[in-house]
Amino acid sequence: MRSADDDAPLWLFADQLGPEVYGGHHAHRPVLLVEATSALRRRRFHRQKLHLVLSALRHAAADLGDRATLIRADNYTQALREYGRPVLVHEPTSFAAADFVERLRREGLVADVLPTPTFALPRKDFRVWAGQRKRFRMEDFYREQRRRFDILMDGADPVGGRWNYDTENRESPPKGRNSLDVAAPYRPREDDIDVAVRRDLDAMGLDTIGKDGPRLFPVTPAEARRALTRFVDERLPLFGRYEDAMMGGDWAMAHSLLSVPLNLGVLHPLEAVHAAEQAYRRGTAPLAAAEGFIRQILGWREYMWHLYWHFGPDYLGNNRLDAHTPLPRWWAELDADAVSAECLKQAMAGVRDRGWAHHIQRLMVLGNHAVERGYRPRELSDWFATAFVDGFAWVMPTNVIGMSQHADGGLLATKPYASGGAYINRMSDHCAHCRFDPKKRLGEDACPFTAGYWAFVHRHQDLLAANMRTARSISAMRRLADLDAVLEQERHRDAF
């Protein structure tokens, strides 16, 4: 017997445009898509992010044909009332959107709320795993995910006898080269829809940040599959070795660039994970590369999603390091030319030009700088969510407030990710072209990361002394003969 919901229309948010709508159990349903101008104006988004969102919605409408209704309205409520039928909707991907959908359900505009389709593990299953845990370790979650989905397993044991090959994924960039010898990433072709999106965004006069530019990332399931195939067949073999490295002449290196289609929902995480596993099993990708990629998606990405909901909205207010410095203007405006430190300039230019930087640039350059300078964690999380093309409300709080800024006091990560210039020098080719010297902490050419690290250690010495992973930094700091001069220098530093 068919229920009343069997033929109900399905309203899709812009980050829920997955392939199951085309050929899965929702393939028979009418689909509602909404372009809400108020959502585009709500914050200062990167221009290319807005382009991707509108392009994804309009490509979905074109691909679904007569099944789809695309409504352009000032807000979602207005569009739903214009549509005139109660709709089904998947669980949204933020607290604010979930509250909004619940209000729409009470008003009769939403008939029912379905589980989120764009992650491997259902939220109810994570709640069972989390239980009464007070401390969380991603490695525990990741191993459970591998077992549950039978990924890189030989029976009950991990393939190769080890769960994690992270120690083999930390090579410095190859010396004497400007880029990796690896095939270029997949690049989608812009079409008439993209031309119309760019024209419409120009006409809206939105207050955006960053540069406009050609679309670099997939926005449809078909494009996402092509991008995945290109990565797995031609780029994955080199990904693992250099996934933590940075090269000034090679912004993409061997990274997959799949975070946008994953976060738009047009690529399911298990599709990406299975493709990487198959590459290993047929002998075209090393185990360390396949495992590192799978860990990013089935481990870290899923972990961040579930902890966003598990920790709740109050997590956004965490500020255990008492960081209250507002983001400087050059940071908020993506003014890469206002900084001299080559690593910081490169990372900020990547955000300005593409709305993207890879995970080490986010954590060990941008995040490292921010934690050393005490930028407000909530403001920083909001910036990452709006300035990055793969940033959504659920992605950044645990990544930024927890992992990067240690503002939750260690609930997520065991130590703050602060380091001096030596790490950046080892993992990049930036320092050779920089006016600052990563070995110097005092003077006009003192590296702002090296000097800033010691100022950070001094500021938080009680917390760091109580942590076995950071306690040695306190004794090292106390041996610095020029510590007072370094602290005074950093108190007055206004150029980076």
mmCIF file of C-alpha atoms in Angstrom, residues 5-284:
data_model
loop_
_atom_site.group_PDB
_atom_site.id
_atom_site.type_symbol
_atom_site.label_atom_id
_atom_site.label_comp_id
_atom_site.label_asym_id
_atom_site.label_seq_id
_atom_site.Cartn_x
_atom_site.Cartn_y
_atom_site.Cartn_z
ATOM 1 C CA ASP A 5 4.124 10.624 1.165
ATOM 2 C CA ASP A 6 4.985 8.283 -1.718
ATOM 3 C CA ASP A 7 4.276 10.942 -4.336
ATOM 4 C CA ALA A 8 5.078 14.012 -2.241
ATOM 5 C CA PRO A 9 7.492 16.506 -3.805
ATOM 6 C CA LEU A 10 11.037 16.638 -2.457
ATOM 7 C CA TRP A 11 12.567 20.021 -1.668
ATOM 8 C CA LEU A 12 16.344 19.948 -2.033
ATOM 9 C CA PHE A 13 18.728 22.436 -0.479
ATOM 10 C CA ALA A 14 21.786 23.341 -2.553
ATOM 11 C CA ASP A 15 24.000 20.939 -0.580
ATOM 12 C CA GLN A 16 21.685 17.943 -1.098
ATOM 13 C CA LEU A 17 21.768 17.552 -4.884
ATOM 14 C CA GLY A 18 22.874 13.937 -4.832
ATOM 15 C CA PRO A 19 22.667 11.200 -7.437
ATOM 16 C CA GLU A 20 19.936 9.299 -5.539
ATOM 17 C CA VAL A 21 17.445 11.888 -6.788
ATOM 18 C CA TYR A 22 18.225 10.881 -10.364
ATOM 19 C CA GLY A 23 18.188 7.111 -10.087
ATOM 20 C CA GLY A 24 17.543 6.143 -6.462
ATOM 21 C CA HIS A 25 14.373 5.650 -4.451
ATOM 22 C CA HIS A 26 13.401 9.310 -4.975
ATOM 23 C CA ALA A 27 13.687 9.091 -8.760
ATOM 24 C CA HIS A 28 9.894 9.253 -9.228
ATOM 25 C CA ARG A 29 9.301 12.373 -7.137
ATOM 26 C CA PRO A 30 8.758 15.931 -8.292
ATOM 27 C CA VAL A 31 11.637 18.090 -7.034
ATOM 28 C CA LEU A 32 11.536 21.658 -5.747
ATOM 29 C CA LEU A 33 14.663 23.827 -5.940
ATOM 30 C CA VAL A 34 14.809 27.341 -4.509
ATOM 31 C CA GLU A 35 17.113 30.277 -5.137
ATOM 32 C CA ALA A 36 16.551 32.512 -2.113
ATOM 33 C CA THR A 37 18.080 35.958 -2.539
ATOM 34 C CA SER A 38 18.048 36.550 1.230
ATOM 35 C CA ALA A 39 20.328 33.528 1.727
ATOM 36 C CA LEU A 40 22.822 34.907 -0.801
ATOM 37 C CA ARG A 41 22.893 38.251 1.004
ATOM 38 C CA ARG A 42 23.022 36.891 4.542
ATOM 39 C CA ARG A 43 26.833 37.037 4.783
ATOM 40 C CA ARG A 44 29.835 38.184 2.767
ATOM 41 C CA PHE A 45 30.439 35.011 0.803
ATOM 42 C CA HIS A 46 33.237 34.374 -1.627
ATOM 43 C CA ARG A 47 32.036 35.269 -5.105
ATOM 44 C CA GLN A 48 33.035 31.877 -6.506
ATOM 45 C CA LYS A 49 31.140 30.094 -3.732
ATOM 46 C CA LEU A 50 27.905 31.828 -4.709
ATOM 47 C CA HIS A 51 28.580 30.913 -8.321
ATOM 48 C CA LEU A 52 29.001 27.240 -7.410
ATOM 49 C CA VAL A 53 25.786 27.139 -5.377
ATOM 50 C CA LEU A 54 23.658 28.772 -8.072
ATOM 51 C CA SER A 55 25.305 26.754 -10.813
ATOM 52 C CA ALA A 56 24.591 23.533 -8.900
ATOM 53 C CA LEU A 57 20.922 24.414 -8.402
ATOM 54 C CA ARG A 58 20.408 25.415 -12.035
ATOM 55 C CA HIS A 59 22.274 22.423 -13.427
ATOM 56 C CA ALA A 60 20.125 20.149 -11.243
ATOM 57 C CA ALA A 61 16.979 21.826 -12.586
ATOM 58 C CA ALA A 62 18.181 21.370 -16.162
ATOM 59 C CA ASP A 63 19.194 17.731 -15.625
ATOM 60 C CA LEU A 64 15.920 16.800 -13.895
ATOM 61 C CA GLY A 65 13.839 18.403 -16.623
ATOM 62 C CA ASP A 66 10.068 18.318 -16.110
ATOM 63 C CA ARG A 67 10.438 16.766 -12.655
ATOM 64 C CA ALA A 68 12.018 19.931 -11.275
ATOM 65 C CA THR A 69 10.513 23.279 -10.365
ATOM 66 C CA LEU A 70 13.039 26.054 -9.750
ATOM 67 C CA ILE A 71 11.627 29.049 -7.890
ATOM 68 C CA ARG A 72 13.509 32.306 -7.431
ATOM 69 C CA ALA A 73 12.214 34.215 -4.450
ATOM 70 C CA ASP A 74 13.319 36.546 -1.710
ATOM 71 C CA ASN A 75 13.221 33.740 0.878
ATOM 72 C CA TYR A 76 12.421 30.061 1.264
ATOM 73 C CA THR A 77 9.064 30.557 2.998
ATOM 74 C CA GLN A 78 7.831 32.717 0.156
ATOM 75 C CA ALA A 79 8.924 30.077 -2.377
ATOM 76 C CA LEU A 80 7.190 27.232 -0.520
ATOM 77 C CA ARG A 81 3.958 29.187 -0.319
ATOM 78 C CA GLU A 82 4.181 29.972 -4.002
ATOM 79 C CA TYR A 83 4.764 26.273 -4.751
ATOM 80 C CA GLY A 84 1.515 25.462 -2.989
ATOM 81 C CA ARG A 85 2.129 21.836 -1.913
ATOM 82 C CA PRO A 86 3.594 20.393 1.300
ATOM 83 C CA VAL A 87 7.045 18.982 0.607
ATOM 84 C CA LEU A 88 9.409 16.411 1.980
ATOM 85 C CA VAL A 89 12.891 17.592 2.857
ATOM 86 C CA HIS A 90 16.087 15.950 4.012
ATOM 87 C CA GLU A 91 17.539 16.893 7.385
ATOM 88 C CA PRO A 92 19.379 20.165 6.768
ATOM 89 C CA THR A 93 23.087 20.536 7.446
ATOM 90 C CA SER A 94 23.072 23.266 10.109
ATOM 91 C CA PHE A 95 21.383 24.019 13.414
ATOM 92 C CA ALA A 96 19.754 27.178 12.061
ATOM 93 C CA ALA A 97 18.381 25.405 9.000
ATOM 94 C CA ALA A 98 17.099 22.504 11.117
ATOM 95 C CA ASP A 99 15.203 24.931 13.369
ATOM 96 C CA PHE A 100 13.806 26.687 10.301
ATOM 97 C CA VAL A 101 12.595 23.422 8.747
ATOM 98 C CA GLU A 102 10.902 22.480 12.022
ATOM 99 C CA ARG A 103 9.009 25.793 11.959
ATOM 100 C CA LEU A 104 7.958 25.090 8.374
ATOM 101 C CA ARG A 105 6.747 21.646 9.429
ATOM 102 C CA ARG A 106 4.603 23.165 12.177
ATOM 103 C CA GLU A 107 3.144 25.576 9.624
ATOM 104 C CA GLY A 108 2.245 22.711 7.303
ATOM 105 C CA LEU A 109 4.645 23.689 4.518
ATOM 106 C CA VAL A 110 6.862 20.658 5.203
ATOM 107 C CA ALA A 111 5.152 17.253 5.395
ATOM 108 C CA ASP A 112 8.053 15.223 6.757
ATOM 109 C CA VAL A 113 11.812 15.350 7.321
ATOM 110 C CA LEU A 114 13.943 12.535 5.898
ATOM 111 C CA PRO A 115 17.451 11.428 6.990
ATOM 112 C CA THR A 116 20.432 13.218 5.479
ATOM 113 C CA PRO A 117 21.512 11.297 2.336
ATOM 114 C CA THR A 118 25.022 12.678 1.868
ATOM 115 C CA PHE A 119 27.007 10.824 4.553
ATOM 116 C CA ALA A 120 27.858 7.171 5.036
ATOM 117 C CA LEU A 121 26.917 6.794 8.710
ATOM 118 C CA PRO A 122 23.387 7.770 9.842
ATOM 119 C CA ARG A 123 23.231 10.190 12.742
ATOM 120 C CA LYS A 124 21.322 7.688 14.911
ATOM 121 C CA ASP A 125 24.169 5.186 14.517
ATOM 122 C CA PHE A 126 26.752 7.745 15.574
ATOM 123 C CA ARG A 127 24.724 8.469 18.706
ATOM 124 C CA VAL A 128 24.969 4.771 19.589
ATOM 125 C CA TRP A 129 28.748 4.792 18.989
ATOM 126 C CA ALA A 130 29.247 7.997 20.990
ATOM 127 C CA GLY A 131 27.291 6.683 23.971
ATOM 128 C CA GLN A 132 28.506 8.354 27.151
ATOM 129 C CA ARG A 133 32.003 9.192 25.863
ATOM 130 C CA LYS A 134 33.559 12.309 27.359
ATOM 131 C CA ARG A 135 36.661 12.215 25.162
ATOM 132 C CA PHE A 136 36.668 11.511 21.463
ATOM 133 C CA ARG A 137 39.445 10.081 19.300
ATOM 134 C CA MET A 138 39.087 10.177 15.545
ATOM 135 C CA GLU A 139 41.188 7.017 15.231
ATOM 136 C CA ASP A 140 38.619 5.029 17.242
ATOM 137 C CA PHE A 141 35.799 6.293 15.040
ATOM 138 C CA TYR A 142 37.778 5.690 11.857
ATOM 139 C CA ARG A 143 38.510 2.060 12.721
ATOM 140 C CA GLU A 144 34.844 1.457 13.478
ATOM 141 C CA GLN A 145 33.933 3.004 10.118
ATOM 142 C CA ARG A 146 36.380 0.722 8.308
ATOM 143 C CA ARG A 147 34.875 -2.332 10.029
ATOM 144 C CA ARG A 148 31.283 -1.243 9.502
ATOM 145 C CA PHE A 149 31.666 -0.573 5.774
ATOM 146 C CA ASP A 150 34.300 -3.294 5.161
ATOM 147 C CA ILE A 151 36.833 -0.898 3.667
ATOM 148 C CA LEU A 152 40.476 -1.969 3.275
ATOM 149 C CA MET A 153 39.813 -5.014 5.433
ATOM 150 C CA ASP A 154 41.085 -8.590 5.262
ATOM 151 C CA GLY A 155 38.408 -10.260 7.312
ATOM 152 C CA ALA A 156 38.613 -8.765 10.794
ATOM 153 C CA ASP A 157 42.040 -7.197 10.208
ATOM 154 C CA PRO A 158 43.102 -4.078 8.318
ATOM 155 C CA VAL A 159 44.797 -4.630 4.976
ATOM 156 C CA GLY A 160 48.571 -4.582 5.442
ATOM 157 C CA GLY A 161 48.285 -5.153 9.189
ATOM 158 C CA ARG A 162 48.027 -1.443 10.045
ATOM 159 C CA TRP A 163 45.055 0.886 10.315
ATOM 160 C CA ASN A 164 46.863 4.111 9.610
ATOM 161 C CA TYR A 165 49.718 5.034 7.259
ATOM 162 C CA ASP A 166 49.929 8.697 8.215
ATOM 163 C CA THR A 167 53.655 8.444 8.985
ATOM 164 C CA GLU A 168 54.243 7.623 5.293
ATOM 165 C CA ASN A 169 52.221 10.647 4.141
ATOM 166 C CA ARG A 170 54.442 13.448 5.406
ATOM 167 C CA GLU A 171 57.158 13.862 2.796
ATOM 168 C CA SER A 172 58.596 17.291 2.131
ATOM 169 C CA PRO A 173 58.095 18.649 -1.396
ATOM 170 C CA PRO A 174 60.630 17.414 -3.952
ATOM 171 C CA LYS A 175 63.664 19.710 -4.061
ATOM 172 C CA GLY A 176 64.542 21.687 -7.160
ATOM 173 C CA ARG A 177 61.049 21.425 -8.613
ATOM 174 C CA ASN A 178 58.237 23.978 -8.904
ATOM 175 C CA SER A 179 55.451 21.411 -9.103
ATOM 176 C CA LEU A 180 54.704 17.715 -8.805
ATOM 177 C CA ASP A 181 54.971 15.606 -11.927
ATOM 178 C CA VAL A 182 51.301 14.645 -11.843
ATOM 179 C CA ALA A 183 48.368 14.947 -14.239
ATOM 180 C CA ALA A 184 46.303 18.127 -13.955
ATOM 181 C CA PRO A 185 43.076 17.891 -11.955
ATOM 182 C CA TYR A 186 39.727 17.590 -13.695
ATOM 183 C CA ARG A 187 38.451 20.970 -14.832
ATOM 184 C CA PRO A 188 34.735 21.343 -15.657
ATOM 185 C CA ARG A 189 33.696 23.232 -18.768
ATOM 186 C CA GLU A 190 31.586 26.269 -18.129
ATOM 187 C CA ASP A 191 28.368 26.367 -20.146
ATOM 188 C CA ASP A 192 25.422 28.672 -20.787
ATOM 189 C CA ILE A 193 24.169 28.093 -17.246
ATOM 190 C CA ASP A 194 27.450 29.370 -15.812
ATOM 191 C CA VAL A 195 27.340 32.393 -18.105
ATOM 192 C CA ALA A 196 23.837 33.202 -16.850
ATOM 193 C CA VAL A 197 24.863 32.714 -13.215
ATOM 194 C CA ARG A 198 27.770 35.127 -13.617
ATOM 195 C CA ARG A 199 25.525 37.695 -15.296
ATOM 196 C CA ASP A 200 22.874 37.388 -12.575
ATOM 197 C CA LEU A 201 25.394 37.698 -9.767
ATOM 198 C CA ASP A 202 26.774 40.841 -11.385
ATOM 199 C CA ALA A 203 23.254 42.293 -11.550
ATOM 200 C CA MET A 204 22.513 41.492 -7.881
ATOM 201 C CA GLY A 205 25.298 43.754 -6.630
ATOM 202 C CA LEU A 206 26.060 41.450 -3.693
ATOM 203 C CA ASP A 207 28.735 42.355 -1.171
ATOM 204 C CA THR A 208 31.182 39.498 -1.746
ATOM 205 C CA ILE A 209 34.850 38.772 -1.123
ATOM 206 C CA GLY A 210 37.447 37.164 -3.351
ATOM 207 C CA LYS A 211 37.885 37.191 -7.074
ATOM 208 C CA ASP A 212 35.480 35.892 -9.654
ATOM 209 C CA GLY A 213 36.950 33.301 -11.965
ATOM 210 C CA PRO A 214 36.255 30.259 -14.095
ATOM 211 C CA ARG A 215 34.445 27.453 -12.315
ATOM 212 C CA LEU A 216 37.050 25.006 -10.997
ATOM 213 C CA PHE A 217 34.894 22.431 -9.213
ATOM 214 C CA PRO A 218 32.154 19.934 -10.162
ATOM 215 C CA VAL A 219 28.539 20.816 -9.425
ATOM 216 C CA THR A 220 26.710 17.818 -10.950
ATOM 217 C CA PRO A 221 26.909 14.058 -10.292
ATOM 218 C CA ALA A 222 28.263 13.514 -13.810
ATOM 219 C CA GLU A 223 31.044 16.071 -13.339
ATOM 220 C CA ALA A 224 31.830 14.657 -9.896
ATOM 221 C CA ARG A 225 32.242 11.143 -11.308
ATOM 222 C CA ARG A 226 34.621 12.444 -13.976
ATOM 223 C CA ALA A 227 36.627 14.328 -11.345
ATOM 224 C CA LEU A 228 36.785 11.237 -9.126
ATOM 225 C CA THR A 229 37.928 9.052 -12.011
ATOM 226 C CA ARG A 230 40.662 11.526 -12.985
ATOM 227 C CA PHE A 231 41.906 11.691 -9.412
ATOM 228 C CA VAL A 232 41.894 7.953 -8.740
ATOM 229 C CA ASP A 233 43.414 6.961 -12.094
ATOM 230 C CA GLU A 234 46.042 9.688 -12.468
ATOM 231 C CA ARG A 235 46.604 11.578 -9.192
ATOM 232 C CA LEU A 236 45.958 9.244 -6.245
ATOM 233 C CA PRO A 237 49.305 7.367 -6.582
ATOM 234 C CA LEU A 238 51.220 10.551 -5.628
ATOM 235 C CA PHE A 239 48.636 11.933 -3.215
ATOM 236 C CA GLY A 240 49.710 10.161 -0.047
ATOM 237 C CA ARG A 241 53.423 10.962 -0.093
ATOM 238 C CA TYR A 242 52.931 14.700 -0.497
ATOM 239 C CA GLU A 243 49.519 15.330 1.044
ATOM 240 C CA ASP A 244 51.044 17.501 3.808
ATOM 241 C CA ALA A 245 53.470 19.389 1.548
ATOM 242 C CA MET A 246 53.106 22.900 0.103
ATOM 243 C CA MET A 247 54.536 24.215 -3.165
ATOM 244 C CA GLY A 248 54.262 27.819 -4.303
ATOM 245 C CA GLY A 249 54.030 26.916 -7.980
ATOM 246 C CA ASP A 250 51.489 24.111 -7.614
ATOM 247 C CA TRP A 251 48.328 25.013 -5.715
ATOM 248 C CA ALA A 252 46.538 21.683 -6.342
ATOM 249 C CA MET A 253 49.524 19.294 -6.180
ATOM 250 C CA ALA A 254 47.998 15.776 -6.054
ATOM 251 C CA HIS A 255 44.954 16.660 -3.963
ATOM 252 C CA SER A 256 41.594 15.319 -5.084
ATOM 253 C CA LEU A 257 39.715 18.682 -5.086
ATOM 254 C CA LEU A 258 36.580 16.668 -4.305
ATOM 255 C CA SER A 259 35.518 18.557 -1.170
ATOM 256 C CA VAL A 260 33.135 20.777 -3.168
ATOM 257 C CA PRO A 261 31.155 17.967 -4.852
ATOM 258 C CA LEU A 262 31.146 16.007 -1.585
ATOM 259 C CA ASN A 263 29.788 18.977 0.364
ATOM 260 C CA LEU A 264 27.254 19.829 -2.346
ATOM 261 C CA GLY A 265 26.058 16.243 -2.090
ATOM 262 C CA VAL A 266 26.654 15.439 -5.773
ATOM 263 C CA LEU A 267 29.290 12.844 -4.857
ATOM 264 C CA HIS A 268 28.541 10.276 -2.163
ATOM 265 C CA PRO A 269 31.462 9.573 0.192
ATOM 266 C CA LEU A 270 31.214 5.807 -0.211
ATOM 267 C CA GLU A 271 31.532 6.156 -3.986
ATOM 268 C CA ALA A 272 34.832 7.989 -3.507
ATOM 269 C CA VAL A 273 36.029 5.542 -0.846
ATOM 270 C CA HIS A 274 35.239 2.455 -2.927
ATOM 271 C CA ALA A 275 37.007 3.943 -5.958
ATOM 272 C CA ALA A 276 40.189 4.484 -3.929
ATOM 273 C CA GLU A 277 40.048 1.011 -2.434
ATOM 274 C CA GLN A 278 39.610 -0.545 -5.877
ATOM 275 C CA ALA A 279 42.664 1.354 -7.132
ATOM 276 C CA TYR A 280 44.743 -0.176 -4.351
ATOM 277 C CA ARG A 281 43.385 -3.678 -4.903
ATOM 278 C CA ARG A 282 44.094 -3.603 -8.631
ATOM 279 C CA GLY A 283 47.627 -2.367 -7.956
ATOM 280 C CA THR A 284 47.405 1.151 -9.420
#
